[in-house]
Short mmCIF file of C-alpha atoms and ligand atoms in Angstrom, two decimals:
data_model
loop_
_atom_site.label_atom_id
_atom_site.label_comp_id
_atom_site.label_asym_id
_atom_site.label_seq_id
_atom_site.Cartn_x
_atom_site.Cartn_y
_atom_site.Cartn_z
CA MET A 1047 -7.52 90.01 32.49
CA SER A 1048 -9.34 93.31 32.35
CA LYS A 1049 -8.81 93.72 28.59
CA LYS A 1050 -12.09 93.99 26.72
CA TYR A 1051 -12.53 91.25 24.17
CA PRO A 1052 -14.61 91.83 21.07
CA THR A 1053 -18.01 90.11 20.95
CA THR A 1054 -17.88 89.06 17.31
CA CYS A 1055 -16.06 85.90 16.34
CA GLU A 1056 -13.68 86.58 13.47
CA LEU A 1057 -14.15 83.11 12.06
CA CYS A 1058 -17.85 82.33 12.13
CA LEU A 1059 -18.78 86.03 12.43
CA ARG A 1060 -21.43 85.37 14.98
CA GLU A 1061 -22.18 88.38 17.19
CA ASN A 1062 -22.73 88.68 20.92
CA VAL A 1063 -20.45 85.78 21.66
CA LYS A 1064 -17.68 85.45 24.24
CA THR A 1065 -14.35 85.44 22.40
CA THR A 1066 -10.92 84.17 23.25
CA LEU A 1067 -7.56 85.06 21.71
CA HIS A 1068 -6.17 82.61 19.19
CA HIS A 1069 -2.65 82.82 17.88
CA LEU A 1070 -3.04 82.13 14.15
CA THR A 1071 0.50 80.79 14.24
CA PRO A 1072 0.77 78.92 17.52
CA LYS A 1073 3.11 80.47 20.06
CA GLU A 1074 4.91 77.10 20.29
CA GLU A 1075 5.66 77.46 16.56
CA GLY A 1076 7.02 80.99 16.82
CA GLY A 1077 3.80 82.91 16.55
CA THR A 1078 4.14 85.00 19.72
CA PHE A 1079 4.39 88.25 17.79
CA LEU A 1080 2.41 87.19 14.74
CA PRO A 1081 -1.28 87.98 14.09
CA THR A 1082 -3.97 86.85 16.48
CA ALA A 1083 -7.70 86.50 16.04
CA TYR A 1084 -10.58 86.70 18.45
CA LEU A 1085 -12.64 83.55 18.19
CA CYS A 1086 -15.74 82.32 19.90
CA ILE A 1087 -15.14 79.37 22.22
CA PRO A 1088 -16.62 76.68 19.90
CA CYS A 1089 -14.57 77.86 16.89
CA HIS A 1090 -11.45 78.01 18.98
CA LYS A 1091 -12.01 74.58 20.49
CA GLN A 1092 -12.77 73.14 17.08
CA ILE A 1093 -9.46 74.31 15.60
CA HIS A 1094 -7.45 72.83 18.41
CA ALA A 1095 -9.51 69.65 18.41
CA LEU A 1096 -8.85 69.10 14.71
CA PHE A 1097 -5.28 70.25 14.46
CA SER A 1098 -2.16 70.12 16.55
CA ASN A 1099 0.00 73.24 16.67
CA LYS A 1100 2.35 71.61 14.21
CA GLU A 1101 -0.44 70.76 11.80
CA ILE A 1102 -1.73 74.34 11.86
CA VAL A 1103 1.65 75.41 10.54
CA ILE A 1104 2.21 72.49 8.17
CA LEU A 1105 -1.26 72.87 6.64
CA GLY A 1106 -0.86 76.61 6.39
CA LEU A 1107 -3.92 77.32 8.55
CA THR A 1108 -2.38 80.48 9.87
CA THR A 1109 -4.93 82.92 8.49
CA ILE A 1110 -8.70 83.23 9.02
CA GLU A 1111 -9.16 82.74 5.26
CA ALA A 1112 -7.21 79.47 5.26
CA LEU A 1113 -9.19 78.15 8.23
CA ARG A 1114 -12.47 79.01 6.51
CA GLU A 1115 -11.36 77.14 3.39
CA GLN A 1116 -10.33 73.99 5.26
CA GLU A 1117 -12.74 71.18 4.52
CA GLU A 1118 -13.60 70.13 8.06
CA MET A 1119 -13.73 73.69 9.31
CA LYS A 1120 -16.13 74.55 6.50
CA LYS A 1121 -18.57 71.86 7.69
CA PHE A 1122 -18.19 73.10 11.25
CA LEU A 1123 -18.72 76.73 10.33
CA SER A 1124 -21.87 76.10 8.36
CA TRP A 1125 -23.24 74.35 11.39
CA ILE A 1126 -22.05 76.81 14.05
CA ARG A 1127 -23.44 79.79 12.19
CA LYS A 1128 -26.90 78.42 12.83
CA GLN A 1129 -26.25 78.16 16.55
CA PRO A 1130 -27.22 81.02 18.83
CA GLY A 1131 -24.32 82.90 20.38
CA SER A 1132 -25.44 82.16 23.87
CA LYS A 1133 -25.19 78.40 23.38
CA VAL A 1134 -21.82 76.81 23.97
CA PRO A 1135 -21.91 73.43 22.26
CA TYR A 1136 -19.83 70.65 23.68
CA ILE A 1137 -17.10 69.56 21.36
CA LYS A 1138 -15.76 66.13 21.83
CA LYS A 1139 -12.06 66.10 21.25
CA SER A 1140 -11.60 62.43 20.46
CA ASN A 1141 -14.30 62.29 17.83
CA ALA A 1142 -13.35 65.48 16.06
CA ARG A 1143 -9.77 64.52 15.65
CA ARG A 1144 -8.86 63.10 12.24
CA LYS A 1145 -7.85 59.56 12.23
CA LYS A 1146 -4.24 58.98 11.53
CA LYS A 1147 -3.19 55.97 9.48
ZN1 ZN B 1241 -16.86 81.44 15.95
ZN1 ZN B 1242 -5.93 78.95 19.72
#
């Protein structure tokens, strides 16, 4: 893992953050060779807390633009943009997940 990751999150656009590689189309859904994005840890966690790999595909959240337009991600992004890059907020998986009926 010596590859240099960018320090700007492609989703919230915060700078000087640690980024991780996100497969916009999950690998499990055939996205191995499809576009990826470098996301800060909170953004990345938030996506996977809100959506299962299947939901990402079904809801068409396979581009940065689509993720930004998604209602719950919008709320999250307006909040995370105010957070300093050095802070890694704790994201509770159970609470963030949408309730299924
Ligand atoms: Zn981010
Ligand atoms: Zn991911």
